[in-house]
Tab-separated table of C-alpha atoms in Angstrom:
chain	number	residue	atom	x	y	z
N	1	UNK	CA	8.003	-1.312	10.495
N	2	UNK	CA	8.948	2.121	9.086
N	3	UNK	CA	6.243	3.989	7.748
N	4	UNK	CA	7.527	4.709	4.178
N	5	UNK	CA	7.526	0.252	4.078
N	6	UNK	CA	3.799	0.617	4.237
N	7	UNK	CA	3.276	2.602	0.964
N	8	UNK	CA	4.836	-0.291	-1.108
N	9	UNK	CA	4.158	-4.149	-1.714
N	10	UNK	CA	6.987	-6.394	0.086
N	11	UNK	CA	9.323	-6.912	-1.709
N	12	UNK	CA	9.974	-10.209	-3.737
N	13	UNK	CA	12.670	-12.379	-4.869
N	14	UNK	CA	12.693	-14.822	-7.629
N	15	UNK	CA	14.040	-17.869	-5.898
N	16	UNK	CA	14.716	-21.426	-6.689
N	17	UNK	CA	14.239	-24.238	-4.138
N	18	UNK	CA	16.300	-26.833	-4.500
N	19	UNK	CA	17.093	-30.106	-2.659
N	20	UNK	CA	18.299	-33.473	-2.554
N	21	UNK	CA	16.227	-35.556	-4.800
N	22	UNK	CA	15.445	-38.459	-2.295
N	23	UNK	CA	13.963	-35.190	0.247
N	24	UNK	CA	10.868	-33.665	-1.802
N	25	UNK	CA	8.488	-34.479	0.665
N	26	UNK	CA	9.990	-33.463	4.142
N	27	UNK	CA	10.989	-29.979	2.014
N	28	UNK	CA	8.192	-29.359	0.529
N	29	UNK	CA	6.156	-30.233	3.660
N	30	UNK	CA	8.244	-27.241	5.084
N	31	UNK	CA	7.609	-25.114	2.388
N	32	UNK	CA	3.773	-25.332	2.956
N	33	UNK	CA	4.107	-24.729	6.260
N	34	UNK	CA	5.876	-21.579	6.080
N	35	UNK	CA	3.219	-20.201	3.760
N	36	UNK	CA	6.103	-17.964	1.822
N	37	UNK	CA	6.680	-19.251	-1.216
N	38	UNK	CA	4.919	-19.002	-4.055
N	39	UNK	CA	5.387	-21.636	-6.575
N	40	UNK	CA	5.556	-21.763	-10.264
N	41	UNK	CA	3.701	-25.236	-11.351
N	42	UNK	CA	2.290	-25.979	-14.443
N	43	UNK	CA	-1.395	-27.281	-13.082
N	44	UNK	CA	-3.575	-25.043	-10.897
N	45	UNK	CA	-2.868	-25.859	-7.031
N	46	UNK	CA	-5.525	-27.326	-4.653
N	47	UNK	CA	-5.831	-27.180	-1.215
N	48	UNK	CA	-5.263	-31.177	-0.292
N	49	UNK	CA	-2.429	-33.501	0.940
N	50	UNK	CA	-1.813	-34.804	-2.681
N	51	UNK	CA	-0.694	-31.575	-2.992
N	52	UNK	CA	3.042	-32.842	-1.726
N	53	UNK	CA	3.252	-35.513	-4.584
N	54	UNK	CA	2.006	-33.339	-7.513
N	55	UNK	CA	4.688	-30.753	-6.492
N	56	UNK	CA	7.542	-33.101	-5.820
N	57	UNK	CA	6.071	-34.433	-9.193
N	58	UNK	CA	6.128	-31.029	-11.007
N	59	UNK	CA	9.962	-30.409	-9.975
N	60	UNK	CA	12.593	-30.507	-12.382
N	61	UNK	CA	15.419	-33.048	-11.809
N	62	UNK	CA	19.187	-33.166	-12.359
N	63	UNK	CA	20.928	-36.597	-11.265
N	64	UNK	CA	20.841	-36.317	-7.509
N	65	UNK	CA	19.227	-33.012	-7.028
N	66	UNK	CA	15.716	-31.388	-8.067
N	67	UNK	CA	14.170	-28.512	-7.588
N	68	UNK	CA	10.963	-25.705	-8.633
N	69	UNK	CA	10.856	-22.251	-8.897
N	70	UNK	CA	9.017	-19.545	-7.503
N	71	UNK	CA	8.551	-16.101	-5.503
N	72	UNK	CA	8.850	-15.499	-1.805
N	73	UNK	CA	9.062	-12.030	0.213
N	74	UNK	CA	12.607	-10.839	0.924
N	75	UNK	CA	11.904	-10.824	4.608
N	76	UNK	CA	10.695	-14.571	5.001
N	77	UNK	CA	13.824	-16.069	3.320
N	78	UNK	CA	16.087	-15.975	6.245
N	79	UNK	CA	13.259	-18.346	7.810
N	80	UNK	CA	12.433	-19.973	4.735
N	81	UNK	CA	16.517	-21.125	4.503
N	82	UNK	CA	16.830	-21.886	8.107
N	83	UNK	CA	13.385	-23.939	8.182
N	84	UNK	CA	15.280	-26.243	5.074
N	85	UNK	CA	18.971	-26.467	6.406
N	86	UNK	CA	18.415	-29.778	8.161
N	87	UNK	CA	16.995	-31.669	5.299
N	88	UNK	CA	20.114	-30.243	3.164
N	89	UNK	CA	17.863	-27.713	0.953
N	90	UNK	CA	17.897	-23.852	0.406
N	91	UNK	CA	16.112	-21.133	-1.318
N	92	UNK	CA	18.279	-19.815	-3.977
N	93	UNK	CA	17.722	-16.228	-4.927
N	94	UNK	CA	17.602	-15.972	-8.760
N	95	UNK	CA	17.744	-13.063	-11.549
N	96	UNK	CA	14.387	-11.713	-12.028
N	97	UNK	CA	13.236	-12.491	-15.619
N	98	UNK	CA	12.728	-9.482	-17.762
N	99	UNK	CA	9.448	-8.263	-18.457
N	100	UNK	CA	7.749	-10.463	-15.586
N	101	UNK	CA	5.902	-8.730	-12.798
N	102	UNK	CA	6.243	-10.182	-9.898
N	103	UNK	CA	3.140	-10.836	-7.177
N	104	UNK	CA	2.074	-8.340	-5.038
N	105	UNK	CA	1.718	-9.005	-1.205
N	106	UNK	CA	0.759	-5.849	0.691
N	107	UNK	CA	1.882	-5.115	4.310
N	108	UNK	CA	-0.232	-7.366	6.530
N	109	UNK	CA	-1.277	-9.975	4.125
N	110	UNK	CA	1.640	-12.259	4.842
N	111	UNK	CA	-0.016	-11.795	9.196
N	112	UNK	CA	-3.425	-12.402	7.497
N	113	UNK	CA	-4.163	-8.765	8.837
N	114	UNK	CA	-5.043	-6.807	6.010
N	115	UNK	CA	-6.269	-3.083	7.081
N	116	UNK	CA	-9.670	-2.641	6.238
N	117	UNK	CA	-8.713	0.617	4.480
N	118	UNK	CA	-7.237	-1.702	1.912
N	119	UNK	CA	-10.497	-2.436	0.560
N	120	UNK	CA	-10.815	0.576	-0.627
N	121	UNK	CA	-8.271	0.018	-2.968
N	122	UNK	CA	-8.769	-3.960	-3.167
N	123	UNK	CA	-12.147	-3.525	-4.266
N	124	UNK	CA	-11.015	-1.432	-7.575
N	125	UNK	CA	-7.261	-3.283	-8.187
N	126	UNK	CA	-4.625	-5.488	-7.183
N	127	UNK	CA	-1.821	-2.945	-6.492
N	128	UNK	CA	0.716	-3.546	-9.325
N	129	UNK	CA	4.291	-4.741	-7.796
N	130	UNK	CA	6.187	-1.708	-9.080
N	131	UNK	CA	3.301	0.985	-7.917
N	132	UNK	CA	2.936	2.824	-4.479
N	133	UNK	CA	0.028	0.793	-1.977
N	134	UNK	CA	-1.984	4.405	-0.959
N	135	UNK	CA	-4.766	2.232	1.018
N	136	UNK	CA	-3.636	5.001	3.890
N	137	UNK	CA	-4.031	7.688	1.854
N	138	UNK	CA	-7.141	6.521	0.249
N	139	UNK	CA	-8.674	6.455	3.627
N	140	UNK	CA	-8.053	9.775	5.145
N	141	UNK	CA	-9.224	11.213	2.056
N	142	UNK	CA	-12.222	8.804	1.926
N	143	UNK	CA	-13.174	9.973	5.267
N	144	UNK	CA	-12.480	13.700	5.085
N	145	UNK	CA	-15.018	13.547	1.752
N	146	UNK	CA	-17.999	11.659	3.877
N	147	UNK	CA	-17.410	14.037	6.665
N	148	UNK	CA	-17.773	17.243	4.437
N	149	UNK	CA	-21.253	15.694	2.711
N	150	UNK	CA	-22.142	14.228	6.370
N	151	UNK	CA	-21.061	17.669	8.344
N	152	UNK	CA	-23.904	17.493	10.897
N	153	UNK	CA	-21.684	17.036	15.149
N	154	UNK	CA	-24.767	15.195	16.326
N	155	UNK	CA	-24.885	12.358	14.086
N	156	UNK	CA	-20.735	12.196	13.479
N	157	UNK	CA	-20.922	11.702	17.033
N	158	UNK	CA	-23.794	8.509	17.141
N	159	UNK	CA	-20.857	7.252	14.252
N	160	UNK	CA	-17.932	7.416	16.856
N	161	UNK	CA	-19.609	6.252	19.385
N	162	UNK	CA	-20.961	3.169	17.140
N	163	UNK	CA	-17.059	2.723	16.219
N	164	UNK	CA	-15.997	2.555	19.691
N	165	UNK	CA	-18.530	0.252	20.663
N	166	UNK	CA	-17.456	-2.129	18.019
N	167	UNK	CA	-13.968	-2.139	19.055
N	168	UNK	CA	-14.591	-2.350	23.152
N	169	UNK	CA	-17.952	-4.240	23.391
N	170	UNK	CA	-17.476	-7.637	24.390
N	171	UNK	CA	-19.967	-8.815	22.405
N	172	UNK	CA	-18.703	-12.186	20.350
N	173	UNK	CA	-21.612	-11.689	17.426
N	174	UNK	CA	-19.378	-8.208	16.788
N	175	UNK	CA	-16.442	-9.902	16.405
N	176	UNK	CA	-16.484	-9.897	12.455
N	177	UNK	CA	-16.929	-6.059	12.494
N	178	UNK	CA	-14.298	-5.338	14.962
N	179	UNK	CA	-11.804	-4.130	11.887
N	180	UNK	CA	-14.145	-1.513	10.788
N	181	UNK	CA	-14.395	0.282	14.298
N	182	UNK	CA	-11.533	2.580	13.304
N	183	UNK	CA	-12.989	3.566	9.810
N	184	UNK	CA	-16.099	4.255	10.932
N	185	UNK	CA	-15.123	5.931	14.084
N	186	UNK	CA	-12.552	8.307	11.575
N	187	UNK	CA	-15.412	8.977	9.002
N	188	UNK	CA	-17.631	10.097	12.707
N	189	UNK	CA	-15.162	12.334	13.504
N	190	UNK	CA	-14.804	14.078	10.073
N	191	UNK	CA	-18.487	15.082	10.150
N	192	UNK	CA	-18.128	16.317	13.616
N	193	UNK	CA	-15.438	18.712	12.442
N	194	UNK	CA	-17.704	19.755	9.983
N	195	UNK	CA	-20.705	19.701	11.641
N	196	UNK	CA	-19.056	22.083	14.010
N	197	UNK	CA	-17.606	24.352	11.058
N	198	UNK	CA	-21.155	24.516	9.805
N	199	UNK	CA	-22.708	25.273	13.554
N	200	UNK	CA	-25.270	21.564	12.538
N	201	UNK	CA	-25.838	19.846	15.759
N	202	UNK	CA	-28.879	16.700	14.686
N	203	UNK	CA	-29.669	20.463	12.462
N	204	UNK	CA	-29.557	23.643	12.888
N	205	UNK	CA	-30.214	23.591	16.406
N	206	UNK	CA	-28.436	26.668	17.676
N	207	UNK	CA	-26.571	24.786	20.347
N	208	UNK	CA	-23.291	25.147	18.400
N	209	UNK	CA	-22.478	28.344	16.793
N	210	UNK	CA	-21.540	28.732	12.907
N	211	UNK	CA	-17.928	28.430	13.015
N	212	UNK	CA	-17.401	28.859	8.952
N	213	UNK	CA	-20.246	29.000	7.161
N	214	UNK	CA	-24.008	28.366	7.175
N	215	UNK	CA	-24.167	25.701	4.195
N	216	UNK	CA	-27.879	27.151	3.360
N	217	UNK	CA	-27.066	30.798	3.584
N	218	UNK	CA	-23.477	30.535	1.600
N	219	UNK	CA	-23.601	27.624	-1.049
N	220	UNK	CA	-20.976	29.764	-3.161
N	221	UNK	CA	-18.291	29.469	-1.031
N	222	UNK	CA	-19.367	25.941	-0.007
N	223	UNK	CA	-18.836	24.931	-3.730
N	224	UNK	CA	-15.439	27.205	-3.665
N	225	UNK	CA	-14.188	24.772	-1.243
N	226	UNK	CA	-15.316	21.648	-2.081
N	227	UNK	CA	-13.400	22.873	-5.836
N	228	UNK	CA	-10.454	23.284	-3.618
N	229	UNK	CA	-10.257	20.039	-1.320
N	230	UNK	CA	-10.649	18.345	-5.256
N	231	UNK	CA	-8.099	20.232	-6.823
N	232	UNK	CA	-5.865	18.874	-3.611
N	233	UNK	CA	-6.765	15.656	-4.342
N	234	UNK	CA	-6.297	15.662	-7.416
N	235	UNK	CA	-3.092	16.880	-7.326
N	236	UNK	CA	-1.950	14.351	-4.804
N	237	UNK	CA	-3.572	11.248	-6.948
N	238	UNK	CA	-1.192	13.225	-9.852
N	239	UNK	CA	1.786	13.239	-7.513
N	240	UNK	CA	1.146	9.411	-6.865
N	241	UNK	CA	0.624	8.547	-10.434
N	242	UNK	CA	3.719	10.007	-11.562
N	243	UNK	CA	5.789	8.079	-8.785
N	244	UNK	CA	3.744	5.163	-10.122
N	245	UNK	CA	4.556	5.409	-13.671
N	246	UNK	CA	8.729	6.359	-12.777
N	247	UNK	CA	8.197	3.024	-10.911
N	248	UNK	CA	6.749	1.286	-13.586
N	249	UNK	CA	8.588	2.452	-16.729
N	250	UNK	CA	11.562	4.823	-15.776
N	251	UNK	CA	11.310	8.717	-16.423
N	252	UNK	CA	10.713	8.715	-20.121
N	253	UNK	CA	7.584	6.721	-19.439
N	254	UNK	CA	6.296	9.386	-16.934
N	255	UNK	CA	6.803	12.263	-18.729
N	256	UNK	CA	4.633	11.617	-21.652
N	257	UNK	CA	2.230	9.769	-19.747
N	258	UNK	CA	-1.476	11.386	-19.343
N	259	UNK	CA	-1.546	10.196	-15.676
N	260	UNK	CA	1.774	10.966	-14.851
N	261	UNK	CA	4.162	14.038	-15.587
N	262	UNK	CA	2.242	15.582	-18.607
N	263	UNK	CA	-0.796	15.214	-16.835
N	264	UNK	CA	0.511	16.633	-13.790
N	265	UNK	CA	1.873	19.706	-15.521
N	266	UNK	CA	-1.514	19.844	-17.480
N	267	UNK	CA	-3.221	20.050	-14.115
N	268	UNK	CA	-0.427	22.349	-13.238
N	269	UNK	CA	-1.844	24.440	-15.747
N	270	UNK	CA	-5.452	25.008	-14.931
N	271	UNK	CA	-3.909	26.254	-11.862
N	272	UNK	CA	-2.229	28.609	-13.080
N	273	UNK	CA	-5.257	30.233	-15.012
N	274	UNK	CA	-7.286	29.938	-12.195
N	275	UNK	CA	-4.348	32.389	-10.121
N	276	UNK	CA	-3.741	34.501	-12.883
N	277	UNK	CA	-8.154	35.150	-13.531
N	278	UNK	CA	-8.051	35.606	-9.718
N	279	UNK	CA	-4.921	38.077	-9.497
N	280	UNK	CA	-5.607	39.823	-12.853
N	281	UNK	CA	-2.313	39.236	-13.761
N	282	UNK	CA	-1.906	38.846	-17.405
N	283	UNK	CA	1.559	37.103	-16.891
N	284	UNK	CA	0.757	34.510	-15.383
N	285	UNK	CA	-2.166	33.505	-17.934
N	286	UNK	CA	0.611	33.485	-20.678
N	287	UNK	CA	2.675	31.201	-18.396
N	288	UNK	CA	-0.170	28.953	-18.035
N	289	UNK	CA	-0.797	28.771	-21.587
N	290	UNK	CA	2.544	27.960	-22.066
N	291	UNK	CA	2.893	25.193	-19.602
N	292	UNK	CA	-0.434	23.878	-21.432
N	293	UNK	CA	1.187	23.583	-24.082
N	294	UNK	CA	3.717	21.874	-23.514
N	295	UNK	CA	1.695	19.546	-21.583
N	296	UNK	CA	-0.028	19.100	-24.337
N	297	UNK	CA	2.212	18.048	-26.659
N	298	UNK	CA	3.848	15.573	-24.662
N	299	UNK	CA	0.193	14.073	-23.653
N	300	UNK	CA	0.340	14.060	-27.759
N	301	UNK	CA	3.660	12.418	-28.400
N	302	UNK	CA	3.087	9.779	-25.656
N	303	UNK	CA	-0.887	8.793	-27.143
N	304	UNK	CA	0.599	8.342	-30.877
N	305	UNK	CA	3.531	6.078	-29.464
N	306	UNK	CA	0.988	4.159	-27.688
N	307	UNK	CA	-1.324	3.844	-30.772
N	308	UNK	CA	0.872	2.579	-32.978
N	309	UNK	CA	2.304	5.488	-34.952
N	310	UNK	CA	0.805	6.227	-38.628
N	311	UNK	CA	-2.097	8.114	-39.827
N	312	UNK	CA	-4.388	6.381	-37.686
N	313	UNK	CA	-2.799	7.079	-34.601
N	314	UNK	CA	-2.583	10.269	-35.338
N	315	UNK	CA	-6.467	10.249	-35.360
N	316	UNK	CA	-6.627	8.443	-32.099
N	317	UNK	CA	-3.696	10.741	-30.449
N	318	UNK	CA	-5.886	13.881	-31.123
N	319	UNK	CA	-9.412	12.524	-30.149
N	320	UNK	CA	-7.654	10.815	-26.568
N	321	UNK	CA	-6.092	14.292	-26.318
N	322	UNK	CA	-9.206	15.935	-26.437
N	323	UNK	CA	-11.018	13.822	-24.100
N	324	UNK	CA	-7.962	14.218	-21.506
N	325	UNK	CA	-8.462	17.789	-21.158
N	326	UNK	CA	-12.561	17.237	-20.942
N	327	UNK	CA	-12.230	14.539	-18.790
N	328	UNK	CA	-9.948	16.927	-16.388
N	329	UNK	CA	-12.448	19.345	-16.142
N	330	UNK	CA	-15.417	16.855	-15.777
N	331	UNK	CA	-13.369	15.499	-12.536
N	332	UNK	CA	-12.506	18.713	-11.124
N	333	UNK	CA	-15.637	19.751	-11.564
N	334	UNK	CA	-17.385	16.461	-10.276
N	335	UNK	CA	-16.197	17.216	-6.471
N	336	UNK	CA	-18.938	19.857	-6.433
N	337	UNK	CA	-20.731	17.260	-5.260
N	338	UNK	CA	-19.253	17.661	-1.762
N	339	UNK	CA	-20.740	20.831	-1.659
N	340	UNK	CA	-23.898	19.914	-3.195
N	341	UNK	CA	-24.860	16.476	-0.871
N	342	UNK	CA	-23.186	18.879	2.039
N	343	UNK	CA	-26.538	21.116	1.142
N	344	UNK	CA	-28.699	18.239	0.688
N	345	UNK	CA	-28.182	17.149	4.524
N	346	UNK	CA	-28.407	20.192	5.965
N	347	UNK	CA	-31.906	20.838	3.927
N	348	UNK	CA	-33.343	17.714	5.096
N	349	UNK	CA	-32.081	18.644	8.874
N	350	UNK	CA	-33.672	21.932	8.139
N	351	UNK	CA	-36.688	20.286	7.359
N	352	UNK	CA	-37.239	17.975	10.393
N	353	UNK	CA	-36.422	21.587	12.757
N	354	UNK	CA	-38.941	23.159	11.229
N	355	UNK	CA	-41.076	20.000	11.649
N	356	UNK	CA	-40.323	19.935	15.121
N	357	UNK	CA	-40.423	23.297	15.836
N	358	UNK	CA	-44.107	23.766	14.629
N	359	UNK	CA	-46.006	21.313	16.152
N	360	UNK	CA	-43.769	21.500	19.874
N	361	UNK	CA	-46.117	23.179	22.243
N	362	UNK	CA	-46.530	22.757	25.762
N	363	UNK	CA	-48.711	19.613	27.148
N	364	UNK	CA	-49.132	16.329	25.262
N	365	UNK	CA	-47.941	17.591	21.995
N	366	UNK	CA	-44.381	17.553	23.010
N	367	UNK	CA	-44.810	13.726	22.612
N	368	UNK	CA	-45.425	14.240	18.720
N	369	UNK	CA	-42.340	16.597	18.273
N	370	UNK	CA	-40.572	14.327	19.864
N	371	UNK	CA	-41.197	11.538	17.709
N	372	UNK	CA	-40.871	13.904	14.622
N	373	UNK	CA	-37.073	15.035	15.473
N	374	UNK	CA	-36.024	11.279	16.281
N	375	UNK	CA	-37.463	9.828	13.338
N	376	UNK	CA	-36.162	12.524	10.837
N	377	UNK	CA	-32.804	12.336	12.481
N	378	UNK	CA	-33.040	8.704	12.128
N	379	UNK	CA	-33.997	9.049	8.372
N	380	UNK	CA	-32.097	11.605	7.204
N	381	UNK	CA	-28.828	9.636	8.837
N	382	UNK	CA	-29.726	6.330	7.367
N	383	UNK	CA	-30.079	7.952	3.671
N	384	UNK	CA	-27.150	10.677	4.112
N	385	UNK	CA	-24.928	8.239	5.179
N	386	UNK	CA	-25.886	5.839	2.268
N	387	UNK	CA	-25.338	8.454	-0.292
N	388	UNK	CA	-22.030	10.287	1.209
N	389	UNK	CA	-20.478	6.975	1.600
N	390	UNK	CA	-21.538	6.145	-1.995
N	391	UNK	CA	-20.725	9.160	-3.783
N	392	UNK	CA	-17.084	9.311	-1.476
N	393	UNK	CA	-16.281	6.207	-3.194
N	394	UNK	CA	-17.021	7.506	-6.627
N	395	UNK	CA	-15.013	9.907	-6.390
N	396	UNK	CA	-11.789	7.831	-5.131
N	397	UNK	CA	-12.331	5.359	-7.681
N	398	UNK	CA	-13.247	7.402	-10.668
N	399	UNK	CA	-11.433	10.879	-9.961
N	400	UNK	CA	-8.751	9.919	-7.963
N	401	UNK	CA	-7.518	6.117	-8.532
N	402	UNK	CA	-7.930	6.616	-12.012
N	403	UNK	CA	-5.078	8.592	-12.260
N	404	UNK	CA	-2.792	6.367	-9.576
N	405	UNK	CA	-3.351	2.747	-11.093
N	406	UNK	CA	-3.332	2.061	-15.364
N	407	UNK	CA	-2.682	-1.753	-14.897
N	408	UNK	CA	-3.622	-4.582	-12.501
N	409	UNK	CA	-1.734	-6.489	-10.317
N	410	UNK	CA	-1.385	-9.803	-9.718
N	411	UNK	CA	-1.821	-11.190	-5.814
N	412	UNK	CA	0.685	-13.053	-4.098
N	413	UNK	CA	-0.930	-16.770	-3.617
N	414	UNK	CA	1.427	-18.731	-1.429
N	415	UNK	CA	1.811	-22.822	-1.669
N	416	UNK	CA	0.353	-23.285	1.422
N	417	UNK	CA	-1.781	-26.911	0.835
N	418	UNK	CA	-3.662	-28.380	4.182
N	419	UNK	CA	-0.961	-31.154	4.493
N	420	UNK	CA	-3.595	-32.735	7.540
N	421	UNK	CA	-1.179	-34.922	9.529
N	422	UNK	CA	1.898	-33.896	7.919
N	423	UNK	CA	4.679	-32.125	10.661
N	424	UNK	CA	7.046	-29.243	9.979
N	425	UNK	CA	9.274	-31.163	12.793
N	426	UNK	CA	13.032	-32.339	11.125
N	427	UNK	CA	11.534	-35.916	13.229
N	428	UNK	CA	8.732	-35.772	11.869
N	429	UNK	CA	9.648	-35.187	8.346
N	430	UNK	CA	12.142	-38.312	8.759
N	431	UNK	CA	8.890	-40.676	9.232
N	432	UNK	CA	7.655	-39.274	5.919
N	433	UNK	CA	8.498	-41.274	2.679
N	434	UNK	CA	11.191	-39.807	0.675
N	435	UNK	CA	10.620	-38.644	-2.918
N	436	UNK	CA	12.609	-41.866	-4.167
N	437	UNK	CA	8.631	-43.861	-3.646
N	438	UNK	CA	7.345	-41.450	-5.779
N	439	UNK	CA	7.047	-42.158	-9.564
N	440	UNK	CA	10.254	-41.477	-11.677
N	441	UNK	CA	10.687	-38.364	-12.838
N	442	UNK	CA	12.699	-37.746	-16.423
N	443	UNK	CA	12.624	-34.343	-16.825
N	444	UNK	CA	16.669	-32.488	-16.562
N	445	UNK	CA	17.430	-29.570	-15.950
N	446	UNK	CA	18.246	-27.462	-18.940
């Protein structure tokens, strides 16, 4: 599957399924089966084999032919129409209805193989049809976050080696865990890269040397870059947004949209300040100002539309103004944090060298120091790794996917009833009773 597939939901068509009206059972036996239709009824589905006679119940008849509606991926209707040839039905692809979303699926779902970087994004929304999936995304940046707060080569390491083991161990009790292997083993090797950058090896052991920076000695430019990797982020989860709301609404819709174009030219414009305070250059501070303005005033225009118009929108436009320029600031300024948990780990490594440094000493109190390095390393990882994994999510859900998702989704839930005995086989399917047993049915088609 091509790469750029795996950044969107598949793709749905609005389909009707219609067939002979003495054939509801054999069809719609085949329609469970296939698990790729999902179908528009006017009870909540169960999960049994009466299933078959309240849907051939639900459908809508007309003389000798009757039929329901529904959604089914694109890619499973060649199947779909080939599975329902013999008993003379077919999935008919229909007009989608205006202003009706249709169900999300994401890539895997329909192989019952979600990624587990999915949950990332699961756990906060169901991905809207019309927006971008960036589960992928979500994760690399997920992981490059924990391993700047976690930057200690030692203890990245215990995590890839605890990855690996999950995925190559044949061990059946670790068979529920074997989809994390790669996460964790990813989120190991981002705080070995840092651990190496910062010279942190189970502390500041000496056996690597500082490759960047000494996170102790140089918080300032710790802080400097964790203001950076946000301001990257952020401007991707911008860049994302923006595709997200041209996907939801068109271009007018993004460009006076807070998380979309305005935004992004807002953010655009804190930028530039920044360059022009750094270069001195009083040109490019009036070009900022003036790209904040104009940001600005479209955030403006699109807030009042949105509230209604009037006096009282007015109101609401300025105060939701206000707080979208605080709010920037609060976010860009919130990934200090990466910096600032960063210096909380290597402290607490700091600590348990010192601890083991002062009491080592030849003879039986090497046993003690020992047992103080282990069980601070052991400490320090189980809490660091609790809070950097915490505080990583924050900041995707509140900082980031705040700005790529303003609506929920609605999942795909295919027909797909436990039918027990019932066959998929075309012999099979002529044992069952035809629909003609079932009770009359008077509805007509419009």
């Amino acid at each position: 599957m091509p790469w750029r597939e795996t950044l969107s939901p598949v793709r749905m068509d609005r389909i009707a399924l219609v067939w002979p009206a003495d054939a509801a059972r054999p069809v719609l036996t085949e329609v469970a089966a296939s698990a790729a239709v999902e179908l528009d009824l006017p009870y909540e589905p169960g999960n049994g084999p009466e299933e078959l006679d309240r849907a051939a119940d639900a459908a809508v008849v007309h003389g000798p032919v009757a039929g329901l509606v529904g959604w089914s991926p694109s890619r499973q209707l060649p199947e779909l129409r080939k599975a329902l040839e013999p008993h003379g039905a077919s999935a008919v692809p229909l007009r989608r209805p205006r202003g009706v979303q249709p169900p999300t699926q994401l890539t895997g779902e329909e192989r019952r193989r979600p990624r587990l970087s999915r949950l990332l994004v699961d756990t906060y929304t169901t991905v809207p049809y019309a927006d971008l999936d960036p589960a992928r995304i979500a994760a690399v940046a997920y992981v490059v976050m924990f391993g700047m707060m976690f930057g200690d080569a030692g203890q990245g390491a215990l995590l890839v080696i605890a990855g690996l083991l999950i995925r190559f161990l044949p061990a059946p009790w670790l068979d529920r865990y074997r989809k994390t292997w790669l996460f964790i083993t990813g989120a190991g090797a981002a705080a070995v890269f840092f651990g190496v950058l910062y010279g942190e090896f189970f502390g500041p052991t000496h056996v690597l040397p500082v490759l960047w920076l000494e996170p102790l000695e140089e918080p300032i430019p710790l802080i400097v870059a964790a203001l950076v990797l946000g301001a990257v982020l952020l401007a991707g989860s911008y860049a994302l947004g923006s595709i997200n709301r041209v996907r939801e609404g068109g271009w007018g819709y993004a460009l006076y949209a807070r998380s979309g174009l305005a935004g992004a030219l807002l953010f655009t414009a804190i930028g530039l300040v920044a360059w022009g305070l750094l270069a001195g250059s009083p040109v490019i501070l009036v070009a900022a100002g003036t790209v904040a303005l104009v940001a600005l005033v479209l955030i403006f225009i699109g807030l009042f539309v949105e509230s209604g118009g009037g006096p009282t929108g007015g109101l609401q436009a300025t105060v939701e103004l206000v707080d979208t320029v605080v709010q920037l600031a609060s976010n860009l300024v919130s990934f200090t944090r990466l910096a600032a948990f960063g210096l909380t780990h290597a402290a607490l490594m700091m600590v348990v060298w010192q601890a083991t440094t002062a009491i080592w000493e030849p003879g039986w109190r090497i046993i003690p120091a020992i047992l103080m390095f282990v069980l601070g390393n052991v400490l320090t990882f189980a809490l660091e790794g609790l809070v950097a994994g915490i505080q990583a999510l924050r900041l995707e859900y509140y900082e980031l996917f705040s700005r790529v998702f303003t609506e929920e989704g609605r999942r795909f839930r295919p027909w797909a009833p436990d039918l027990g005995a019932a066959s998929t086989s075309p012999a099979a399917a002529s044992a069952v009773p035809a629909a003609s047993a079932l009770p009359p049915v008077e509805r007509h088609l419009p």
